[in-house]
JSON list of C-alpha atoms in Angstrom, two decimals:
[
{"chain": "A", "resi": 1, "resn": "UNK", "atom": "CA", "xyz": [-34.42, -0.03, 36.94]},
{"chain": "A", "resi": 2, "resn": "UNK", "atom": "CA", "xyz": [-31.00, -1.43, 35.91]},
{"chain": "A", "resi": 3, "resn": "UNK", "atom": "CA", "xyz": [-30.82, -1.35, 32.11]},
{"chain": "A", "resi": 4, "resn": "UNK", "atom": "CA", "xyz": [-27.51, -3.55, 31.77]},
{"chain": "A", "resi": 5, "resn": "UNK", "atom": "CA", "xyz": [-29.51, -6.16, 34.00]},
{"chain": "A", "resi": 6, "resn": "UNK", "atom": "CA", "xyz": [-32.74, -5.70, 31.60]},
{"chain": "A", "resi": 7, "resn": "UNK", "atom": "CA", "xyz": [-30.70, -5.90, 28.42]},
{"chain": "A", "resi": 8, "resn": "UNK", "atom": "CA", "xyz": [-28.92, -9.10, 29.86]},
{"chain": "A", "resi": 9, "resn": "UNK", "atom": "CA", "xyz": [-32.16, -10.63, 30.61]},
{"chain": "A", "resi": 10, "resn": "UNK", "atom": "CA", "xyz": [-33.31, -9.74, 27.13]},
{"chain": "A", "resi": 11, "resn": "UNK", "atom": "CA", "xyz": [-30.34, -11.75, 25.40]},
{"chain": "A", "resi": 12, "resn": "UNK", "atom": "CA", "xyz": [-30.76, -14.49, 27.58]},
{"chain": "A", "resi": 13, "resn": "UNK", "atom": "CA", "xyz": [-34.78, -15.12, 26.77]},
{"chain": "A", "resi": 14, "resn": "UNK", "atom": "CA", "xyz": [-33.83, -15.03, 23.12]},
{"chain": "A", "resi": 15, "resn": "UNK", "atom": "CA", "xyz": [-30.61, -16.86, 22.97]},
{"chain": "A", "resi": 16, "resn": "UNK", "atom": "CA", "xyz": [-29.36, -20.43, 24.53]},
{"chain": "A", "resi": 17, "resn": "UNK", "atom": "CA", "xyz": [-26.03, -19.91, 26.57]},
{"chain": "A", "resi": 18, "resn": "UNK", "atom": "CA", "xyz": [-22.73, -20.87, 24.75]},
{"chain": "A", "resi": 19, "resn": "UNK", "atom": "CA", "xyz": [-22.05, -24.42, 24.49]},
{"chain": "A", "resi": 20, "resn": "UNK", "atom": "CA", "xyz": [-18.53, -23.79, 25.42]},
{"chain": "A", "resi": 21, "resn": "UNK", "atom": "CA", "xyz": [-18.25, -21.12, 27.85]},
{"chain": "A", "resi": 22, "resn": "UNK", "atom": "CA", "xyz": [-22.10, -20.72, 28.74]},
{"chain": "A", "resi": 23, "resn": "UNK", "atom": "CA", "xyz": [-22.05, -17.01, 28.24]},
{"chain": "A", "resi": 24, "resn": "UNK", "atom": "CA", "xyz": [-24.48, -14.62, 26.48]},
{"chain": "A", "resi": 25, "resn": "UNK", "atom": "CA", "xyz": [-25.32, -13.76, 23.89]},
{"chain": "A", "resi": 26, "resn": "UNK", "atom": "CA", "xyz": [-24.86, -16.90, 21.35]},
{"chain": "A", "resi": 27, "resn": "UNK", "atom": "CA", "xyz": [-26.32, -17.95, 18.20]},
{"chain": "A", "resi": 28, "resn": "UNK", "atom": "CA", "xyz": [-26.49, -21.75, 16.54]},
{"chain": "A", "resi": 29, "resn": "UNK", "atom": "CA", "xyz": [-23.92, -22.11, 13.63]},
{"chain": "A", "resi": 30, "resn": "UNK", "atom": "CA", "xyz": [-22.58, -24.90, 11.83]},
{"chain": "A", "resi": 31, "resn": "UNK", "atom": "CA", "xyz": [-18.95, -25.29, 11.03]},
{"chain": "A", "resi": 32, "resn": "UNK", "atom": "CA", "xyz": [-17.72, -27.96, 8.64]},
{"chain": "A", "resi": 33, "resn": "UNK", "atom": "CA", "xyz": [-14.33, -29.80, 8.14]},
{"chain": "A", "resi": 34, "resn": "UNK", "atom": "CA", "xyz": [-13.19, -32.40, 5.71]},
{"chain": "A", "resi": 35, "resn": "UNK", "atom": "CA", "xyz": [-10.56, -35.40, 6.38]},
{"chain": "A", "resi": 36, "resn": "UNK", "atom": "CA", "xyz": [-9.10, -36.09, 2.93]},
{"chain": "A", "resi": 37, "resn": "UNK", "atom": "CA", "xyz": [-8.16, -39.90, 2.96]},
{"chain": "A", "resi": 38, "resn": "UNK", "atom": "CA", "xyz": [-6.96, -39.91, -0.89]},
{"chain": "A", "resi": 39, "resn": "UNK", "atom": "CA", "xyz": [-9.94, -42.62, -2.06]},
{"chain": "A", "resi": 40, "resn": "UNK", "atom": "CA", "xyz": [-12.39, -41.55, 0.86]},
{"chain": "A", "resi": 41, "resn": "UNK", "atom": "CA", "xyz": [-13.28, -39.11, 3.06]},
{"chain": "A", "resi": 42, "resn": "UNK", "atom": "CA", "xyz": [-14.56, -38.07, 6.22]},
{"chain": "A", "resi": 43, "resn": "UNK", "atom": "CA", "xyz": [-16.87, -35.19, 7.35]},
{"chain": "A", "resi": 44, "resn": "UNK", "atom": "CA", "xyz": [-16.88, -33.43, 10.45]},
{"chain": "A", "resi": 45, "resn": "UNK", "atom": "CA", "xyz": [-19.69, -31.01, 11.66]},
{"chain": "A", "resi": 46, "resn": "UNK", "atom": "CA", "xyz": [-19.93, -28.71, 14.81]},
{"chain": "A", "resi": 47, "resn": "UNK", "atom": "CA", "xyz": [-23.62, -27.26, 15.28]},
{"chain": "A", "resi": 48, "resn": "UNK", "atom": "CA", "xyz": [-24.49, -25.86, 18.48]},
{"chain": "A", "resi": 49, "resn": "UNK", "atom": "CA", "xyz": [-24.64, -22.27, 20.18]},
{"chain": "A", "resi": 50, "resn": "UNK", "atom": "CA", "xyz": [-21.39, -20.33, 20.27]},
{"chain": "A", "resi": 51, "resn": "UNK", "atom": "CA", "xyz": [-20.68, -16.67, 21.59]},
{"chain": "A", "resi": 52, "resn": "UNK", "atom": "CA", "xyz": [-18.70, -14.57, 19.52]},
{"chain": "A", "resi": 53, "resn": "UNK", "atom": "CA", "xyz": [-15.23, -15.45, 21.28]},
{"chain": "A", "resi": 54, "resn": "UNK", "atom": "CA", "xyz": [-16.03, -19.23, 21.14]},
{"chain": "A", "resi": 55, "resn": "UNK", "atom": "CA", "xyz": [-17.28, -18.78, 17.62]},
{"chain": "A", "resi": 56, "resn": "UNK", "atom": "CA", "xyz": [-13.96, -17.52, 16.25]},
{"chain": "A", "resi": 57, "resn": "UNK", "atom": "CA", "xyz": [-11.90, -20.25, 18.50]},
{"chain": "A", "resi": 58, "resn": "UNK", "atom": "CA", "xyz": [-13.99, -23.22, 16.75]},
{"chain": "A", "resi": 59, "resn": "UNK", "atom": "CA", "xyz": [-13.88, -21.28, 13.29]},
{"chain": "A", "resi": 60, "resn": "UNK", "atom": "CA", "xyz": [-9.89, -21.13, 13.48]},
{"chain": "A", "resi": 61, "resn": "UNK", "atom": "CA", "xyz": [-9.37, -25.10, 14.81]},
{"chain": "A", "resi": 62, "resn": "UNK", "atom": "CA", "xyz": [-11.97, -25.90, 11.66]},
{"chain": "A", "resi": 63, "resn": "UNK", "atom": "CA", "xyz": [-10.00, -23.94, 9.23]},
{"chain": "A", "resi": 64, "resn": "UNK", "atom": "CA", "xyz": [-6.79, -25.31, 10.34]},
{"chain": "A", "resi": 65, "resn": "UNK", "atom": "CA", "xyz": [-7.67, -28.71, 10.55]},
{"chain": "A", "resi": 66, "resn": "UNK", "atom": "CA", "xyz": [-9.32, -28.44, 6.85]},
{"chain": "A", "resi": 67, "resn": "UNK", "atom": "CA", "xyz": [-6.01, -26.88, 5.53]},
{"chain": "A", "resi": 68, "resn": "UNK", "atom": "CA", "xyz": [-3.91, -29.64, 7.23]},
{"chain": "A", "resi": 69, "resn": "UNK", "atom": "CA", "xyz": [-5.89, -32.37, 6.79]},
{"chain": "A", "resi": 70, "resn": "UNK", "atom": "CA", "xyz": [-8.79, -31.57, 4.07]},
{"chain": "A", "resi": 71, "resn": "UNK", "atom": "CA", "xyz": [-7.52, -31.70, 0.45]},
{"chain": "A", "resi": 72, "resn": "UNK", "atom": "CA", "xyz": [-6.01, -34.75, 0.22]},
{"chain": "A", "resi": 73, "resn": "UNK", "atom": "CA", "xyz": [-7.86, -36.34, -2.98]},
{"chain": "A", "resi": 74, "resn": "UNK", "atom": "CA", "xyz": [-9.21, -35.09, -5.95]},
{"chain": "A", "resi": 75, "resn": "UNK", "atom": "CA", "xyz": [-13.17, -34.55, -4.33]},
{"chain": "A", "resi": 76, "resn": "UNK", "atom": "CA", "xyz": [-11.66, -33.78, -0.95]},
{"chain": "A", "resi": 77, "resn": "UNK", "atom": "CA", "xyz": [-9.73, -30.70, -2.46]},
{"chain": "A", "resi": 78, "resn": "UNK", "atom": "CA", "xyz": [-13.18, -28.88, -3.70]},
{"chain": "A", "resi": 79, "resn": "UNK", "atom": "CA", "xyz": [-15.18, -30.11, -0.54]},
{"chain": "A", "resi": 80, "resn": "UNK", "atom": "CA", "xyz": [-12.30, -28.64, 1.46]},
{"chain": "A", "resi": 81, "resn": "UNK", "atom": "CA", "xyz": [-12.22, -25.19, -0.74]},
{"chain": "A", "resi": 82, "resn": "UNK", "atom": "CA", "xyz": [-16.00, -25.27, -0.03]},
{"chain": "A", "resi": 83, "resn": "UNK", "atom": "CA", "xyz": [-15.81, -25.69, 3.47]},
{"chain": "A", "resi": 84, "resn": "UNK", "atom": "CA", "xyz": [-13.28, -23.27, 3.96]},
{"chain": "A", "resi": 85, "resn": "UNK", "atom": "CA", "xyz": [-15.59, -20.40, 2.01]},
{"chain": "A", "resi": 86, "resn": "UNK", "atom": "CA", "xyz": [-18.70, -21.46, 3.93]},
{"chain": "A", "resi": 87, "resn": "UNK", "atom": "CA", "xyz": [-16.81, -21.28, 7.65]},
{"chain": "A", "resi": 88, "resn": "UNK", "atom": "CA", "xyz": [-15.62, -18.10, 6.46]},
{"chain": "A", "resi": 89, "resn": "UNK", "atom": "CA", "xyz": [-19.14, -16.79, 5.79]},
{"chain": "A", "resi": 90, "resn": "UNK", "atom": "CA", "xyz": [-20.41, -17.70, 9.32]},
{"chain": "A", "resi": 91, "resn": "UNK", "atom": "CA", "xyz": [-17.43, -16.46, 11.29]},
{"chain": "A", "resi": 92, "resn": "UNK", "atom": "CA", "xyz": [-17.74, -12.92, 9.48]},
{"chain": "A", "resi": 93, "resn": "UNK", "atom": "CA", "xyz": [-21.39, -12.99, 10.71]},
{"chain": "A", "resi": 94, "resn": "UNK", "atom": "CA", "xyz": [-20.19, -13.54, 14.22]},
{"chain": "A", "resi": 95, "resn": "UNK", "atom": "CA", "xyz": [-17.96, -10.56, 14.01]},
{"chain": "A", "resi": 96, "resn": "UNK", "atom": "CA", "xyz": [-20.80, -8.58, 12.38]},
{"chain": "A", "resi": 97, "resn": "UNK", "atom": "CA", "xyz": [-23.92, -9.52, 14.39]},
{"chain": "A", "resi": 98, "resn": "UNK", "atom": "CA", "xyz": [-22.64, -10.43, 18.18]},
{"chain": "A", "resi": 99, "resn": "UNK", "atom": "CA", "xyz": [-21.10, -8.32, 20.79]},
{"chain": "A", "resi": 100, "resn": "UNK", "atom": "CA", "xyz": [-18.67, -9.58, 23.22]},
{"chain": "A", "resi": 101, "resn": "UNK", "atom": "CA", "xyz": [-19.98, -12.07, 25.36]},
{"chain": "A", "resi": 102, "resn": "UNK", "atom": "CA", "xyz": [-20.53, -11.00, 29.17]},
{"chain": "A", "resi": 103, "resn": "UNK", "atom": "CA", "xyz": [-19.01, -10.85, 31.38]},
{"chain": "A", "resi": 104, "resn": "UNK", "atom": "CA", "xyz": [-15.54, -10.26, 29.44]},
{"chain": "A", "resi": 105, "resn": "UNK", "atom": "CA", "xyz": [-11.89, -11.13, 30.45]},
{"chain": "A", "resi": 106, "resn": "UNK", "atom": "CA", "xyz": [-9.37, -10.19, 27.81]},
{"chain": "A", "resi": 107, "resn": "UNK", "atom": "CA", "xyz": [-7.37, -13.22, 28.82]},
{"chain": "A", "resi": 108, "resn": "UNK", "atom": "CA", "xyz": [-10.40, -15.45, 28.52]},
{"chain": "A", "resi": 109, "resn": "UNK", "atom": "CA", "xyz": [-11.02, -14.34, 25.16]},
{"chain": "A", "resi": 110, "resn": "UNK", "atom": "CA", "xyz": [-7.75, -14.78, 23.98]},
{"chain": "A", "resi": 111, "resn": "UNK", "atom": "CA", "xyz": [-7.62, -18.44, 25.13]},
{"chain": "A", "resi": 112, "resn": "UNK", "atom": "CA", "xyz": [-11.01, -18.88, 23.78]},
{"chain": "A", "resi": 113, "resn": "UNK", "atom": "CA", "xyz": [-10.24, -17.48, 20.33]},
{"chain": "A", "resi": 114, "resn": "UNK", "atom": "CA", "xyz": [-7.06, -19.47, 20.32]},
{"chain": "A", "resi": 115, "resn": "UNK", "atom": "CA", "xyz": [-4.09, -18.73, 17.50]},
{"chain": "A", "resi": 116, "resn": "UNK", "atom": "CA", "xyz": [-4.78, -17.31, 14.01]},
{"chain": "A", "resi": 117, "resn": "UNK", "atom": "CA", "xyz": [-5.14, -19.64, 11.51]},
{"chain": "A", "resi": 118, "resn": "UNK", "atom": "CA", "xyz": [-1.93, -18.83, 9.65]},
{"chain": "A", "resi": 119, "resn": "UNK", "atom": "CA", "xyz": [0.27, -19.01, 12.64]},
{"chain": "A", "resi": 120, "resn": "UNK", "atom": "CA", "xyz": [-0.52, -22.39, 13.32]},
{"chain": "A", "resi": 121, "resn": "UNK", "atom": "CA", "xyz": [1.37, -25.60, 11.88]},
{"chain": "A", "resi": 122, "resn": "UNK", "atom": "CA", "xyz": [-1.31, -26.25, 9.03]},
{"chain": "A", "resi": 123, "resn": "UNK", "atom": "CA", "xyz": [-1.15, -22.19, 7.86]},
{"chain": "A", "resi": 124, "resn": "UNK", "atom": "CA", "xyz": [2.48, -21.63, 8.02]},
{"chain": "A", "resi": 125, "resn": "UNK", "atom": "CA", "xyz": [3.03, -24.75, 5.92]},
{"chain": "A", "resi": 126, "resn": "UNK", "atom": "CA", "xyz": [0.63, -23.61, 3.33]},
{"chain": "A", "resi": 127, "resn": "UNK", "atom": "CA", "xyz": [2.15, -19.93, 3.47]},
{"chain": "A", "resi": 128, "resn": "UNK", "atom": "CA", "xyz": [5.74, -21.81, 2.84]},
{"chain": "A", "resi": 129, "resn": "UNK", "atom": "CA", "xyz": [3.99, -23.69, 0.00]},
{"chain": "A", "resi": 130, "resn": "UNK", "atom": "CA", "xyz": [2.60, -20.68, -1.92]},
{"chain": "A", "resi": 131, "resn": "UNK", "atom": "CA", "xyz": [5.66, -19.05, -1.38]},
{"chain": "A", "resi": 132, "resn": "UNK", "atom": "CA", "xyz": [7.53, -21.87, -2.76]},
{"chain": "A", "resi": 133, "resn": "UNK", "atom": "CA", "xyz": [5.19, -22.13, -5.69]},
{"chain": "A", "resi": 134, "resn": "UNK", "atom": "CA", "xyz": [5.70, -18.09, -6.63]},
{"chain": "A", "resi": 135, "resn": "UNK", "atom": "CA", "xyz": [9.21, -18.51, -6.20]},
{"chain": "A", "resi": 136, "resn": "UNK", "atom": "CA", "xyz": [9.23, -21.30, -8.65]},
{"chain": "A", "resi": 137, "resn": "UNK", "atom": "CA", "xyz": [6.98, -19.94, -10.95]},
{"chain": "A", "resi": 138, "resn": "UNK", "atom": "CA", "xyz": [9.04, -16.57, -11.07]},
{"chain": "A", "resi": 139, "resn": "UNK", "atom": "CA", "xyz": [12.51, -18.59, -11.87]},
{"chain": "A", "resi": 140, "resn": "UNK", "atom": "CA", "xyz": [10.88, -20.79, -14.44]},
{"chain": "A", "resi": 141, "resn": "UNK", "atom": "CA", "xyz": [9.45, -18.05, -16.11]},
{"chain": "A", "resi": 142, "resn": "UNK", "atom": "CA", "xyz": [13.07, -15.98, -16.08]},
{"chain": "A", "resi": 143, "resn": "UNK", "atom": "CA", "xyz": [14.37, -19.35, -17.79]},
{"chain": "A", "resi": 144, "resn": "UNK", "atom": "CA", "xyz": [11.86, -19.26, -20.53]},
{"chain": "A", "resi": 145, "resn": "UNK", "atom": "CA", "xyz": [12.48, -15.40, -21.05]},
{"chain": "A", "resi": 146, "resn": "UNK", "atom": "CA", "xyz": [16.36, -16.22, -21.47]},
{"chain": "A", "resi": 147, "resn": "UNK", "atom": "CA", "xyz": [16.28, -19.27, -23.28]},
{"chain": "A", "resi": 148, "resn": "UNK", "atom": "CA", "xyz": [18.13, -18.96, -26.50]},
{"chain": "A", "resi": 149, "resn": "UNK", "atom": "CA", "xyz": [16.04, -18.46, -29.40]},
{"chain": "A", "resi": 150, "resn": "UNK", "atom": "CA", "xyz": [15.73, -21.69, -31.85]},
{"chain": "A", "resi": 151, "resn": "UNK", "atom": "CA", "xyz": [18.10, -20.90, -34.71]},
{"chain": "A", "resi": 152, "resn": "UNK", "atom": "CA", "xyz": [16.40, -21.05, -38.21]},
{"chain": "A", "resi": 153, "resn": "UNK", "atom": "CA", "xyz": [17.62, -19.61, -41.99]},
{"chain": "A", "resi": 154, "resn": "UNK", "atom": "CA", "xyz": [16.92, -15.93, -41.70]},
{"chain": "A", "resi": 155, "resn": "UNK", "atom": "CA", "xyz": [18.67, -12.77, -42.38]},
{"chain": "A", "resi": 156, "resn": "UNK", "atom": "CA", "xyz": [20.99, -12.01, -39.32]},
{"chain": "A", "resi": 157, "resn": "UNK", "atom": "CA", "xyz": [21.35, -15.63, -38.42]},
{"chain": "A", "resi": 158, "resn": "UNK", "atom": "CA", "xyz": [24.66, -16.91, -37.54]},
{"chain": "A", "resi": 159, "resn": "UNK", "atom": "CA", "xyz": [26.03, -20.03, -39.17]},
{"chain": "A", "resi": 160, "resn": "UNK", "atom": "CA", "xyz": [28.93, -22.39, -38.28]},
{"chain": "A", "resi": 161, "resn": "UNK", "atom": "CA", "xyz": [30.83, -25.08, -40.63]},
{"chain": "A", "resi": 162, "resn": "UNK", "atom": "CA", "xyz": [31.02, -28.41, -39.94]},
{"chain": "A", "resi": 163, "resn": "UNK", "atom": "CA", "xyz": [33.01, -29.71, -42.77]},
{"chain": "A", "resi": 164, "resn": "UNK", "atom": "CA", "xyz": [30.94, -29.13, -46.10]},
{"chain": "A", "resi": 165, "resn": "UNK", "atom": "CA", "xyz": [27.68, -28.62, -43.77]},
{"chain": "A", "resi": 166, "resn": "UNK", "atom": "CA", "xyz": [26.40, -25.51, -42.71]},
{"chain": "A", "resi": 167, "resn": "UNK", "atom": "CA", "xyz": [24.13, -25.05, -39.72]},
{"chain": "A", "resi": 168, "resn": "UNK", "atom": "CA", "xyz": [22.23, -22.24, -38.49]},
{"chain": "A", "resi": 169, "resn": "UNK", "atom": "CA", "xyz": [23.06, -21.37, -34.43]},
{"chain": "A", "resi": 170, "resn": "UNK", "atom": "CA", "xyz": [21.75, -18.86, -32.29]},
{"chain": "A", "resi": 171, "resn": "UNK", "atom": "CA", "xyz": [24.38, -15.85, -32.37]},
{"chain": "A", "resi": 172, "resn": "UNK", "atom": "CA", "xyz": [24.57, -16.02, -28.34]},
{"chain": "A", "resi": 173, "resn": "UNK", "atom": "CA", "xyz": [25.13, -19.30, -27.81]},
{"chain": "A", "resi": 174, "resn": "UNK", "atom": "CA", "xyz": [28.53, -20.34, -29.51]},
{"chain": "A", "resi": 175, "resn": "UNK", "atom": "CA", "xyz": [31.43, -18.91, -31.75]},
{"chain": "A", "resi": 176, "resn": "UNK", "atom": "CA", "xyz": [30.27, -18.54, -35.55]},
{"chain": "A", "resi": 177, "resn": "UNK", "atom": "CA", "xyz": [31.99, -18.53, -39.00]},
{"chain": "A", "resi": 178, "resn": "UNK", "atom": "CA", "xyz": [29.31, -16.47, -40.96]},
{"chain": "A", "resi": 179, "resn": "UNK", "atom": "CA", "xyz": [26.26, -14.60, -40.78]},
{"chain": "A", "resi": 180, "resn": "UNK", "atom": "CA", "xyz": [23.18, -14.64, -43.33]},
{"chain": "A", "resi": 181, "resn": "UNK", "atom": "CA", "xyz": [22.73, -11.40, -45.01]},
{"chain": "A", "resi": 182, "resn": "UNK", "atom": "CA", "xyz": [20.15, -11.97, -47.32]},
{"chain": "A", "resi": 183, "resn": "UNK", "atom": "CA", "xyz": [17.54, -15.02, -48.30]},
{"chain": "A", "resi": 184, "resn": "UNK", "atom": "CA", "xyz": [17.16, -14.89, -52.07]},
{"chain": "A", "resi": 185, "resn": "UNK", "atom": "CA", "xyz": [15.85, -17.15, -54.68]},
{"chain": "A", "resi": 186, "resn": "UNK", "atom": "CA", "xyz": [18.96, -18.61, -56.29]},
{"chain": "A", "resi": 187, "resn": "UNK", "atom": "CA", "xyz": [22.84, -17.84, -55.86]},
{"chain": "A", "resi": 188, "resn": "UNK", "atom": "CA", "xyz": [22.90, -15.20, -58.75]},
{"chain": "A", "resi": 189, "resn": "UNK", "atom": "CA", "xyz": [20.85, -12.88, -56.39]},
{"chain": "A", "resi": 190, "resn": "UNK", "atom": "CA", "xyz": [23.45, -12.78, -53.80]},
{"chain": "A", "resi": 191, "resn": "UNK", "atom": "CA", "xyz": [25.21, -9.23, -53.46]},
{"chain": "A", "resi": 192, "resn": "UNK", "atom": "CA", "xyz": [28.97, -9.13, -54.48]},
{"chain": "A", "resi": 193, "resn": "UNK", "atom": "CA", "xyz": [30.20, -9.10, -51.01]},
{"chain": "A", "resi": 194, "resn": "UNK", "atom": "CA", "xyz": [28.77, -12.80, -50.54]},
{"chain": "A", "resi": 195, "resn": "UNK", "atom": "CA", "xyz": [31.60, -15.37, -49.48]},
{"chain": "A", "resi": 196, "resn": "UNK", "atom": "CA", "xyz": [29.44, -18.42, -49.61]},
{"chain": "A", "resi": 197, "resn": "UNK", "atom": "CA", "xyz": [26.09, -19.28, -50.25]},
{"chain": "A", "resi": 198, "resn": "UNK", "atom": "CA", "xyz": [23.77, -22.00, -48.82]},
{"chain": "A", "resi": 199, "resn": "UNK", "atom": "CA", "xyz": [20.80, -23.78, -50.63]},
{"chain": "A", "resi": 200, "resn": "UNK", "atom": "CA", "xyz": [18.13, -23.72, -47.72]},
{"chain": "A", "resi": 201, "resn": "UNK", "atom": "CA", "xyz": [15.37, -25.41, -49.64]},
{"chain": "A", "resi": 202, "resn": "UNK", "atom": "CA", "xyz": [14.30, -25.77, -53.21]},
{"chain": "A", "resi": 203, "resn": "UNK", "atom": "CA", "xyz": [13.08, -22.16, -53.63]},
{"chain": "A", "resi": 204, "resn": "UNK", "atom": "CA", "xyz": [15.60, -20.35, -51.30]},
{"chain": "A", "resi": 205, "resn": "UNK", "atom": "CA", "xyz": [19.12, -19.71, -50.76]},
{"chain": "A", "resi": 206, "resn": "UNK", "atom": "CA", "xyz": [21.21, -18.01, -47.88]},
{"chain": "A", "resi": 207, "resn": "UNK", "atom": "CA", "xyz": [23.67, -15.75, -48.70]},
{"chain": "A", "resi": 208, "resn": "UNK", "atom": "CA", "xyz": [26.76, -15.79, -46.12]},
{"chain": "A", "resi": 209, "resn": "UNK", "atom": "CA", "xyz": [29.51, -13.25, -45.17]},
{"chain": "A", "resi": 210, "resn": "UNK", "atom": "CA", "xyz": [32.32, -13.75, -42.47]}
]
């Protein structure tokens, strides 16, 4: 008795042929994709029997269309994320539960499975967008870290004179005329080396030295 023939007959007895290529084994599956129209959306569903290779091909096609056409609209964005995750779960079950369909042909398998999602135009655009966002975030973070510190009246702050007015400035942003050495309650409390003093408010005075 031919065991391979027996197993093949058993597989045919418990499953339908693949809706795409007609081979066995197959299983029933549903894949969904969303088309976002900003203020409306459309849902497309494939439901049928697929073998492992055709299941991967339909999955990749639906995921690519979800990425390219799905997230255009607030509701569509969340619906697309749900469909992407749900489709991925079904695709994982194909790889786990089904064997390679028979008869098998490597060239046919590659054609039926199609190109990986991230190597298609929508996937490449998504990768480019994510890369742009990451680089922009890093650049903006660097700018924030390098932003000059806001100038305040404090010990160590630099001061420039504009006529009779003294203003605190960032020490790294411009040339300065003096430096704050002390913040005290009154000008009489400034050290002897103080060359100028500035009344900051009713309760404090800044002592300045060149």
